[in-house]
Short mmCIF file of C-alpha atoms in Angstrom, two decimals:
data_model
loop_
_atom_site.label_atom_id
_atom_site.label_comp_id
_atom_site.label_asym_id
_atom_site.label_seq_id
_atom_site.Cartn_x
_atom_site.Cartn_y
_atom_site.Cartn_z
CA UNK U 1 -14.63 10.97 -9.08
CA UNK U 2 -12.67 9.66 -12.01
CA UNK U 3 -9.35 10.26 -10.44
CA UNK U 4 -10.24 8.07 -7.59
CA UNK U 5 -12.03 5.21 -9.80
CA UNK U 6 -8.59 3.91 -11.48
CA UNK U 7 -6.90 3.56 -8.17
CA UNK U 8 -9.40 1.42 -6.64
CA UNK U 9 -10.12 -0.59 -9.95
CA UNK U 10 -6.36 -1.32 -9.94
CA UNK U 11 -6.67 -2.44 -6.40
CA UNK U 12 -9.69 -4.59 -6.93
CA UNK U 13 -7.84 -6.59 -9.90
CA UNK U 14 -4.56 -7.10 -7.59
CA UNK U 15 -6.82 -8.49 -5.31
CA UNK U 16 -8.57 -10.53 -7.87
CA UNK U 17 -5.24 -11.86 -8.96
CA UNK U 18 -3.83 -12.52 -5.90
CA UNK U 19 -6.55 -14.42 -4.92
CA UNK U 20 -6.73 -16.75 -7.88
CA UNK U 21 -2.83 -17.26 -7.41
CA UNK U 22 -3.29 -18.12 -3.95
CA UNK U 23 -6.52 -20.36 -4.59
CA UNK U 24 -5.47 -21.62 -7.75
CA UNK U 25 -5.36 -25.83 -7.55
CA UNK U 26 -1.59 -26.50 -7.96
CA UNK U 27 -0.63 -28.56 -10.89
CA UNK U 28 0.31 -32.12 -9.91
CA UNK U 29 3.68 -33.19 -11.61
CA UNK U 30 3.73 -36.45 -13.18
CA UNK U 31 6.58 -38.30 -12.80
CA UNK U 32 8.11 -39.20 -16.17
CA UNK U 33 9.58 -42.60 -17.96
CA UNK U 34 13.33 -43.07 -18.23
CA UNK U 35 14.74 -44.75 -20.80
CA UNK U 36 16.16 -48.18 -20.37
CA UNK U 37 19.68 -49.33 -21.07
CA UNK U 38 21.88 -52.17 -22.57
CA UNK U 39 19.53 -55.44 -23.08
CA UNK U 40 16.66 -54.05 -21.78
CA UNK U 41 15.86 -51.78 -24.24
CA UNK U 42 15.77 -54.32 -27.02
CA UNK U 43 12.94 -56.36 -28.08
CA UNK U 44 9.13 -55.66 -28.62
CA UNK U 45 8.30 -55.83 -24.76
CA UNK U 46 10.23 -52.36 -24.10
CA UNK U 47 8.70 -50.66 -27.19
CA UNK U 48 5.11 -51.87 -26.18
CA UNK U 49 5.74 -50.58 -22.66
CA UNK U 50 6.97 -47.11 -23.55
CA UNK U 51 3.84 -46.72 -25.80
CA UNK U 52 1.85 -47.55 -23.33
CA UNK U 53 3.26 -45.22 -20.62
CA UNK U 54 3.53 -42.27 -23.02
CA UNK U 55 -0.18 -42.72 -23.78
CA UNK U 56 -0.79 -42.68 -20.34
CA UNK U 57 1.27 -39.68 -19.59
CA UNK U 58 -0.67 -38.00 -22.67
CA UNK U 59 -4.03 -38.88 -20.75
CA UNK U 60 -2.67 -37.22 -17.47
CA UNK U 61 -1.75 -33.92 -19.31
CA UNK U 62 -5.24 -33.66 -20.85
CA UNK U 63 -6.93 -34.38 -18.19
CA UNK U 64 -5.12 -33.90 -14.70
CA UNK U 65 -8.11 -35.63 -12.53
CA UNK U 66 -8.24 -38.66 -14.73
CA UNK U 67 -7.33 -40.90 -11.84
CA UNK U 68 -7.96 -44.40 -13.64
CA UNK U 69 -4.64 -43.35 -15.83
CA UNK U 70 -2.85 -42.43 -12.73
CA UNK U 71 -3.71 -45.60 -11.16
CA UNK U 72 -2.21 -47.50 -14.27
CA UNK U 73 0.62 -45.46 -14.76
CA UNK U 74 1.76 -46.38 -10.79
CA UNK U 75 1.18 -49.81 -11.90
CA UNK U 76 3.71 -49.86 -14.89
CA UNK U 77 6.35 -47.90 -12.92
CA UNK U 78 6.09 -50.48 -10.24
CA UNK U 79 6.77 -53.38 -12.67
CA UNK U 80 9.24 -50.96 -14.29
CA UNK U 81 10.86 -51.09 -10.95
CA UNK U 82 11.19 -54.95 -10.82
CA UNK U 83 12.41 -55.16 -14.88
CA UNK U 84 15.11 -52.30 -14.14
CA UNK U 85 15.94 -52.52 -10.45
CA UNK U 86 15.97 -49.12 -10.22
CA UNK U 87 13.69 -49.18 -7.23
CA UNK U 88 14.57 -45.60 -5.67
CA UNK U 89 12.91 -43.68 -8.69
CA UNK U 90 10.23 -45.63 -9.89
CA UNK U 91 8.99 -46.84 -6.46
CA UNK U 92 9.17 -43.00 -5.41
CA UNK U 93 7.35 -42.36 -8.60
CA UNK U 94 4.63 -44.77 -7.92
CA UNK U 95 3.97 -43.74 -4.27
CA UNK U 96 3.60 -40.05 -5.55
CA UNK U 97 0.86 -40.91 -8.11
CA UNK U 98 -0.91 -43.47 -5.47
CA UNK U 99 -0.89 -40.95 -2.85
CA UNK U 100 -2.56 -38.48 -5.38
CA UNK U 101 -5.23 -41.05 -6.41
CA UNK U 102 -5.87 -42.13 -2.59
CA UNK U 103 -6.25 -38.38 -1.56
CA UNK U 104 -9.05 -38.11 -4.15
CA UNK U 105 -10.15 -41.61 -4.04
CA UNK U 106 -9.66 -43.01 -0.32
CA UNK U 107 -11.47 -46.21 -0.54
CA UNK U 108 -9.98 -46.99 -4.09
CA UNK U 109 -9.37 -50.91 -3.67
CA UNK U 110 -6.70 -50.95 -6.20
CA UNK U 111 -4.83 -47.82 -5.22
CA UNK U 112 -4.59 -49.61 -1.68
CA UNK U 113 -3.20 -52.80 -2.93
CA UNK U 114 -0.76 -50.80 -4.98
CA UNK U 115 0.37 -49.05 -1.85
CA UNK U 116 0.39 -52.16 0.13
CA UNK U 117 2.47 -53.91 -2.36
CA UNK U 118 5.55 -51.03 -2.58
CA UNK U 119 5.09 -51.07 1.21
CA UNK U 120 6.17 -54.93 1.37
CA UNK U 121 8.80 -54.14 -1.87
CA UNK U 122 10.63 -51.12 0.39
CA UNK U 123 10.51 -53.99 3.29
CA UNK U 124 7.83 -51.55 5.72
CA UNK U 125 6.39 -55.04 6.41
CA UNK U 126 3.87 -53.48 9.24
CA UNK U 127 2.93 -50.56 7.03
CA UNK U 128 2.10 -53.19 4.45
CA UNK U 129 0.18 -55.63 6.56
CA UNK U 130 -2.07 -52.66 7.38
CA UNK U 131 -2.90 -51.17 4.18
CA UNK U 132 -3.78 -54.76 2.93
CA UNK U 133 -5.73 -55.37 6.10
CA UNK U 134 -7.75 -52.00 4.99
CA UNK U 135 -8.08 -53.07 1.40
CA UNK U 136 -9.49 -56.78 2.33
CA UNK U 137 -12.27 -55.14 4.30
CA UNK U 138 -13.36 -53.17 0.98
CA UNK U 139 -13.47 -56.12 -1.18
CA UNK U 140 -13.10 -59.60 0.80
CA UNK U 141 -13.32 -61.72 -2.21
CA UNK U 142 -10.10 -60.78 -4.22
CA UNK U 143 -7.40 -63.31 -4.65
CA UNK U 144 -4.86 -60.72 -5.08
CA UNK U 145 -5.08 -58.78 -1.54
CA UNK U 146 -4.80 -62.35 0.36
CA UNK U 147 -1.63 -62.71 -1.98
CA UNK U 148 -0.45 -59.15 -0.19
CA UNK U 149 -1.45 -60.67 3.22
CA UNK U 150 0.33 -63.87 2.88
CA UNK U 151 3.65 -62.17 1.93
CA UNK U 152 2.99 -59.51 4.67
CA UNK U 153 2.13 -62.12 7.53
CA UNK U 154 5.32 -64.00 6.04
CA UNK U 155 7.66 -61.34 6.73
CA UNK U 156 6.11 -60.36 10.26
CA UNK U 157 6.61 -64.21 11.39
CA UNK U 158 3.15 -64.35 11.59
CA UNK U 159 3.26 -67.98 9.55
CA UNK U 160 0.00 -69.88 10.69
CA UNK U 161 -2.02 -66.65 9.34
CA UNK U 162 -0.13 -66.51 6.18
CA UNK U 163 -1.19 -70.19 5.61
CA UNK U 164 -4.66 -69.09 6.05
CA UNK U 165 -4.43 -66.30 3.77
CA UNK U 166 -2.61 -68.27 1.16
CA UNK U 167 -5.30 -71.11 1.48
CA UNK U 168 -8.29 -68.06 0.75
CA UNK U 169 -6.17 -66.78 -1.88
CA UNK U 170 -5.89 -70.58 -3.63
CA UNK U 171 -9.36 -70.81 -3.33
CA UNK U 172 -10.46 -67.35 -4.79
CA UNK U 173 -8.09 -67.83 -7.60
CA UNK U 174 -5.46 -70.53 -8.05
CA UNK U 175 -2.85 -69.08 -10.47
CA UNK U 176 0.91 -68.12 -10.69
CA UNK U 177 0.89 -65.75 -7.37
CA UNK U 178 -1.23 -67.98 -5.51
CA UNK U 179 0.89 -71.14 -6.39
CA UNK U 180 4.14 -69.18 -5.66
CA UNK U 181 2.59 -68.37 -2.23
CA UNK U 182 2.19 -71.73 -1.52
CA UNK U 183 5.67 -72.94 -2.47
CA UNK U 184 7.38 -70.27 -0.14
CA UNK U 185 5.30 -71.73 2.85
CA UNK U 186 5.96 -75.33 1.87
CA UNK U 187 9.80 -74.37 2.11
CA UNK U 188 9.39 -72.60 5.27
CA UNK U 189 7.82 -75.46 6.67
CA UNK U 190 10.92 -77.57 5.36
CA UNK U 191 8.54 -79.41 2.60
CA UNK U 192 11.23 -78.59 -0.22
CA UNK U 193 9.81 -81.20 -2.32
CA UNK U 194 6.21 -80.06 -1.86
CA UNK U 195 7.88 -76.40 -2.46
CA UNK U 196 9.23 -77.56 -5.87
CA UNK U 197 6.02 -78.91 -6.66
CA UNK U 198 3.99 -75.72 -6.17
CA UNK U 199 6.38 -73.66 -7.89
CA UNK U 200 6.38 -75.83 -11.16
CA UNK U 201 2.68 -75.54 -10.97
CA UNK U 202 3.38 -71.69 -10.88
CA UNK U 203 5.73 -71.67 -13.62
CA UNK U 204 3.41 -73.54 -15.81
CA UNK U 205 0.34 -71.23 -14.77
CA UNK U 206 2.35 -68.26 -16.18
CA UNK U 207 3.54 -66.88 -19.76
CA UNK U 208 6.67 -67.90 -21.13
CA UNK U 209 8.94 -64.68 -21.28
CA UNK U 210 6.81 -62.39 -18.99
CA UNK U 211 9.03 -60.84 -16.37
CA UNK U 212 6.89 -62.52 -13.38
CA UNK U 213 7.11 -65.87 -15.17
CA UNK U 214 10.95 -66.14 -15.65
CA UNK U 215 11.04 -64.80 -12.12
CA UNK U 216 9.21 -67.51 -11.06
CA UNK U 217 11.00 -69.93 -13.27
CA UNK U 218 14.32 -68.63 -11.25
CA UNK U 219 12.81 -69.12 -7.97
CA UNK U 220 11.85 -72.98 -9.04
CA UNK U 221 15.79 -73.19 -10.15
CA UNK U 222 17.16 -72.13 -6.27
CA UNK U 223 14.57 -74.43 -5.15
CA UNK U 224 16.49 -77.11 -7.03
CA UNK U 225 19.67 -75.71 -5.64
CA UNK U 226 18.53 -75.76 -2.33
CA UNK U 227 17.81 -79.70 -2.61
CA UNK U 228 21.18 -80.36 -4.00
CA UNK U 229 19.69 -80.74 -7.48
CA UNK U 230 22.64 -78.93 -9.47
CA UNK U 231 21.53 -79.96 -12.80
CA UNK U 232 17.57 -79.45 -12.93
CA UNK U 233 18.87 -76.27 -11.60
CA UNK U 234 21.04 -75.13 -14.50
CA UNK U 235 18.56 -76.38 -16.91
CA UNK U 236 15.64 -74.29 -15.02
CA UNK U 237 17.93 -70.85 -15.31
CA UNK U 238 18.79 -71.53 -18.90
CA UNK U 239 14.94 -72.14 -19.93
CA UNK U 240 14.82 -68.66 -18.43
CA UNK U 241 17.30 -67.10 -20.15
CA UNK U 242 16.06 -68.73 -23.31
CA UNK U 243 12.65 -66.98 -22.96
CA UNK U 244 13.75 -64.22 -21.86
CA UNK U 245 17.61 -63.14 -22.91
CA UNK U 246 19.88 -61.27 -20.90
CA UNK U 247 17.44 -62.04 -17.62
CA UNK U 248 20.03 -60.87 -14.91
CA UNK U 249 18.31 -63.29 -12.26
CA UNK U 250 18.73 -66.35 -14.39
CA UNK U 251 22.41 -64.98 -15.24
CA UNK U 252 23.40 -64.93 -11.24
CA UNK U 253 21.93 -68.41 -10.87
CA UNK U 254 24.19 -69.61 -13.29
CA UNK U 255 27.03 -67.76 -11.66
CA UNK U 256 26.13 -69.50 -8.39
CA UNK U 257 26.53 -72.89 -10.11
CA UNK U 258 29.78 -72.07 -11.97
CA UNK U 259 30.99 -71.04 -8.55
CA UNK U 260 29.76 -74.64 -6.74
CA UNK U 261 32.08 -76.02 -9.52
CA UNK U 262 34.95 -73.74 -8.20
CA UNK U 263 34.85 -72.18 -12.06
CA UNK U 264 34.95 -68.18 -10.02
CA UNK U 265 36.13 -66.78 -13.23
CA UNK U 266 32.92 -67.50 -15.24
CA UNK U 267 30.91 -66.93 -12.10
CA UNK U 268 32.19 -63.64 -11.73
CA UNK U 269 31.71 -62.73 -15.61
CA UNK U 270 28.10 -63.78 -15.04
CA UNK U 271 27.69 -61.46 -11.79
CA UNK U 272 29.10 -58.95 -13.80
CA UNK U 273 26.58 -58.96 -16.55
CA UNK U 274 23.75 -59.52 -14.25
CA UNK U 275 24.82 -56.34 -12.13
CA UNK U 276 25.15 -54.34 -15.56
CA UNK U 277 21.48 -55.11 -16.39
CA UNK U 278 19.93 -54.63 -13.34
CA UNK U 279 20.62 -52.28 -9.69
CA UNK U 280 20.50 -55.04 -7.34
CA UNK U 281 22.37 -54.93 -4.12
CA UNK U 282 22.42 -59.22 -4.24
CA UNK U 283 24.78 -58.99 -7.25
CA UNK U 284 27.45 -56.90 -5.26
CA UNK U 285 27.15 -59.00 -2.29
CA UNK U 286 27.52 -62.02 -4.44
CA UNK U 287 30.70 -60.78 -6.09
CA UNK U 288 32.20 -59.90 -2.91
CA UNK U 289 32.63 -63.53 -2.17
CA UNK U 290 33.48 -64.48 -5.65
CA UNK U 291 36.29 -61.91 -5.84
CA UNK U 292 37.69 -63.05 -2.73
CA UNK U 293 37.18 -67.15 -3.47
CA UNK U 294 39.35 -66.11 -6.66
CA UNK U 295 42.25 -64.85 -5.04
CA UNK U 296 41.30 -61.05 -5.45
CA UNK U 297 41.13 -59.42 -2.14
CA UNK U 298 41.41 -56.05 -3.51
CA UNK U 299 38.36 -56.30 -5.61
CA UNK U 300 36.42 -58.14 -3.08
CA UNK U 301 36.78 -55.22 -0.51
CA UNK U 302 36.04 -52.65 -3.31
CA UNK U 303 32.68 -54.63 -3.97
CA UNK U 304 32.04 -54.92 0.02
CA UNK U 305 32.14 -51.20 0.62
CA UNK U 306 30.10 -50.56 -2.81
CA UNK U 307 27.38 -53.05 -1.14
CA UNK U 308 27.59 -51.00 2.00
CA UNK U 309 27.05 -47.79 0.41
CA UNK U 310 24.22 -48.78 -1.87
CA UNK U 311 22.79 -50.16 1.30
CA UNK U 312 23.45 -47.19 3.33
CA UNK U 313 21.87 -44.75 1.12
CA UNK U 314 18.48 -46.80 1.33
CA UNK U 315 18.97 -47.00 4.87
CA UNK U 316 19.05 -43.04 5.16
CA UNK U 317 16.41 -42.40 2.52
CA UNK U 318 14.23 -44.76 4.65
CA UNK U 319 15.27 -42.76 8.07
CA UNK U 320 14.33 -39.77 6.09
CA UNK U 321 11.11 -40.55 4.82
CA UNK U 322 9.24 -43.23 6.96
CA UNK U 323 6.55 -43.38 3.97
CA UNK U 324 9.22 -44.18 1.79
CA UNK U 325 12.62 -45.59 1.36
CA UNK U 326 13.97 -49.22 1.41
CA UNK U 327 14.13 -50.65 5.05
CA UNK U 328 17.62 -52.94 4.47
CA UNK U 329 19.06 -53.29 7.83
CA UNK U 330 19.01 -57.18 8.11
CA UNK U 331 20.97 -56.78 4.66
CA UNK U 332 23.31 -54.47 6.33
CA UNK U 333 24.13 -56.87 9.30
CA UNK U 334 25.16 -59.26 6.83
CA UNK U 335 27.36 -56.65 4.48
CA UNK U 336 29.51 -55.27 7.71
CA UNK U 337 30.05 -59.19 8.86
CA UNK U 338 32.07 -59.30 5.67
CA UNK U 339 34.02 -56.14 6.40
CA UNK U 340 34.62 -57.33 10.23
CA UNK U 341 32.40 -54.44 11.54
CA UNK U 342 31.11 -56.61 14.10
CA UNK U 343 29.40 -53.83 16.22
CA UNK U 344 27.86 -52.27 13.11
CA UNK U 345 26.45 -55.69 11.92
CA UNK U 346 24.83 -56.09 15.29
CA UNK U 347 23.50 -52.43 15.48
CA UNK U 348 21.40 -53.27 12.63
CA UNK U 349 20.65 -56.84 13.16
CA UNK U 350 18.93 -55.56 16.36
CA UNK U 351 17.27 -52.95 14.37
CA UNK U 352 15.25 -55.19 11.99
CA UNK U 353 14.58 -57.60 14.69
CA UNK U 354 12.91 -54.69 16.76
CA UNK U 355 10.75 -54.10 13.64
CA UNK U 356 9.41 -57.93 13.42
CA UNK U 357 11.06 -60.21 16.23
CA UNK U 358 8.73 -63.17 14.86
CA UNK U 359 10.48 -63.48 11.69
CA UNK U 360 12.42 -66.87 11.66
CA UNK U 361 15.07 -65.23 8.91
CA UNK U 362 15.33 -62.17 11.32
CA UNK U 363 16.79 -64.08 13.97
CA UNK U 364 18.84 -66.38 11.91
CA UNK U 365 20.52 -63.11 10.92
CA UNK U 366 20.95 -61.67 14.52
CA UNK U 367 21.98 -65.52 15.85
CA UNK U 368 24.86 -65.56 13.46
CA UNK U 369 26.24 -61.83 14.02
CA UNK U 370 26.08 -62.86 18.10
CA UNK U 371 27.87 -66.10 17.10
CA UNK U 372 30.68 -64.16 15.05
CA UNK U 373 30.97 -61.75 18.27
CA UNK U 374 31.68 -65.08 20.27
CA UNK U 375 28.16 -64.92 22.39
CA UNK U 376 27.20 -68.46 21.66
CA UNK U 377 24.65 -68.67 24.71
CA UNK U 378 22.85 -65.54 23.33
CA UNK U 379 23.00 -66.52 19.77
CA UNK U 380 21.22 -69.56 20.48
CA UNK U 381 18.03 -68.60 22.01
CA UNK U 382 17.74 -66.60 18.44
CA UNK U 383 18.47 -69.69 16.59
CA UNK U 384 15.98 -71.52 18.61
CA UNK U 385 13.55 -69.25 17.23
CA UNK U 386 15.13 -69.49 13.98
CA UNK U 387 14.20 -72.77 13.62
CA UNK U 388 10.79 -72.80 14.77
CA UNK U 389 9.33 -73.79 11.58
CA UNK U 390 11.36 -76.87 10.98
CA UNK U 391 13.24 -75.22 7.61
CA UNK U 392 15.67 -77.36 6.13
CA UNK U 393 17.63 -74.11 3.90
CA UNK U 394 21.52 -75.54 4.11
CA UNK U 395 22.71 -72.25 5.54
CA UNK U 396 20.70 -72.18 8.41
CA UNK U 397 21.03 -75.83 9.25
CA UNK U 398 24.93 -75.19 8.99
CA UNK U 399 24.76 -72.11 11.24
CA UNK U 400 22.41 -73.92 13.71
CA UNK U 401 25.09 -76.84 13.62
CA UNK U 402 28.12 -74.62 14.44
CA UNK U 403 26.52 -72.55 17.06
CA UNK U 404 25.39 -75.97 18.60
CA UNK U 405 29.00 -77.11 18.90
CA UNK U 406 29.61 -74.18 20.92
CA UNK U 407 27.32 -74.53 23.34
CA UNK U 408 28.10 -78.04 24.19
CA UNK U 409 25.56 -79.89 21.79
CA UNK U 410 28.47 -81.58 19.48
CA UNK U 411 26.71 -84.35 18.32
CA UNK U 412 23.35 -82.68 17.29
CA UNK U 413 25.52 -79.74 15.70
CA UNK U 414 27.92 -82.01 13.70
CA UNK U 415 24.69 -83.81 12.64
CA UNK U 416 23.36 -80.68 10.93
CA UNK U 417 26.24 -79.50 9.79
CA UNK U 418 26.77 -83.14 7.94
CA UNK U 419 23.37 -82.60 6.47
CA UNK U 420 24.02 -79.23 4.91
CA UNK U 421 27.17 -80.00 3.27
CA UNK U 422 25.96 -82.95 1.85
CA UNK U 423 22.68 -81.29 0.45
CA UNK U 424 24.08 -78.15 -0.94
CA UNK U 425 27.58 -77.24 0.71
CA UNK U 426 28.25 -74.63 -2.22
CA UNK U 427 25.19 -72.03 -1.13
CA UNK U 428 27.54 -70.29 1.21
CA UNK U 429 31.62 -71.13 0.68
CA UNK U 430 32.48 -69.49 4.10
CA UNK U 431 30.09 -72.00 5.93
CA UNK U 432 31.33 -74.86 3.86
CA UNK U 433 34.91 -74.13 4.76
CA UNK U 434 33.88 -73.41 8.65
CA UNK U 435 31.82 -76.76 8.85
CA UNK U 436 34.46 -79.13 6.99
CA UNK U 437 37.14 -77.53 9.49
CA UNK U 438 34.84 -78.84 12.34
CA UNK U 439 34.24 -82.22 10.89
CA UNK U 440 37.69 -83.00 10.34
CA UNK U 441 38.71 -82.02 13.80
CA UNK U 442 36.87 -84.94 15.08
#
């Protein structure tokens, strides 16, 4: 009997081992923090950030079911993406963490808000709107969720709904994010002085030196740019740099102002510094124009190709994974215009239009691509939608004016071009040159 007992015990043991292996809860891999580089690694903020994140990682190693720490880690990684510009890594890490939290706690309000915010960051605007609406059902008294609903409705082109959401946000909690949303909406509706006023309140409501505050201050500086007040714009960017040394977006702002004075060498240097600090396509895109203006066509072409490669990589990631990856088709449309690849520019402009046909910026993009292709009548249809909120953005007005002259409305077009060039001709050197050429030919 014993000679049959041992083989039976071995079989039972093997079955038990296999069952443990099969049904064992798989360990959740937690994304790690990456080291910062250059000036971003200097200062107390990074030391505090690193210590806080390492503490959260330690808690999760001790207790993998600690969803509160996992949520805090996701929020920390979302902020790290803003600071470093490394959205591909940190956005992916945050989504991974949030998905674990929401699987365990499907009605976790904060996790839903974070997931909505990430969707908006990656230009998945319809998805972000849906998640924010889901969160609103759980907590209709949160100012934060109305900020998300404001942003999502703006990006989808639902501007009247965005105004309602911003009003609710300011009623519940008037603070930096709330004032900033009011500013954005006022700008969209053509009230630039009102936008400046609201953004000034936003800056005053923040803590000096924090990334969110200095981002807002840079936004205020850009509003001064748009209104033609370069002196105040310059002062505002310098204040941001004093509060947060090496801040990439303030450096780029000063670079644009240097370009406005045709000091292209300084503008290039400042944009190069910004690009070395933070991974942002916008810096490469602006460098493309600056190299061209500075008589460096080879460098301009190289930078244009680099911009397209950055954007195409993000677009491919989004195509491969609808839940994660940055939609950048509008940006790609403009990038391909700079390399004169008009078919590709139109392809990507139409892809973005199919996602959000009511957004004024998207309609402006389609209109401008069609203008470049010489399809003026079709372009005018989209430009009319782009101007429906009364925005006074000088680049929009100049494009609209150029287009009007092509469809026979010469006097109206010339008035728009003159207004744009009088306000801020430096915002787009290509438009400035084309507008001045047309006006000189009268």
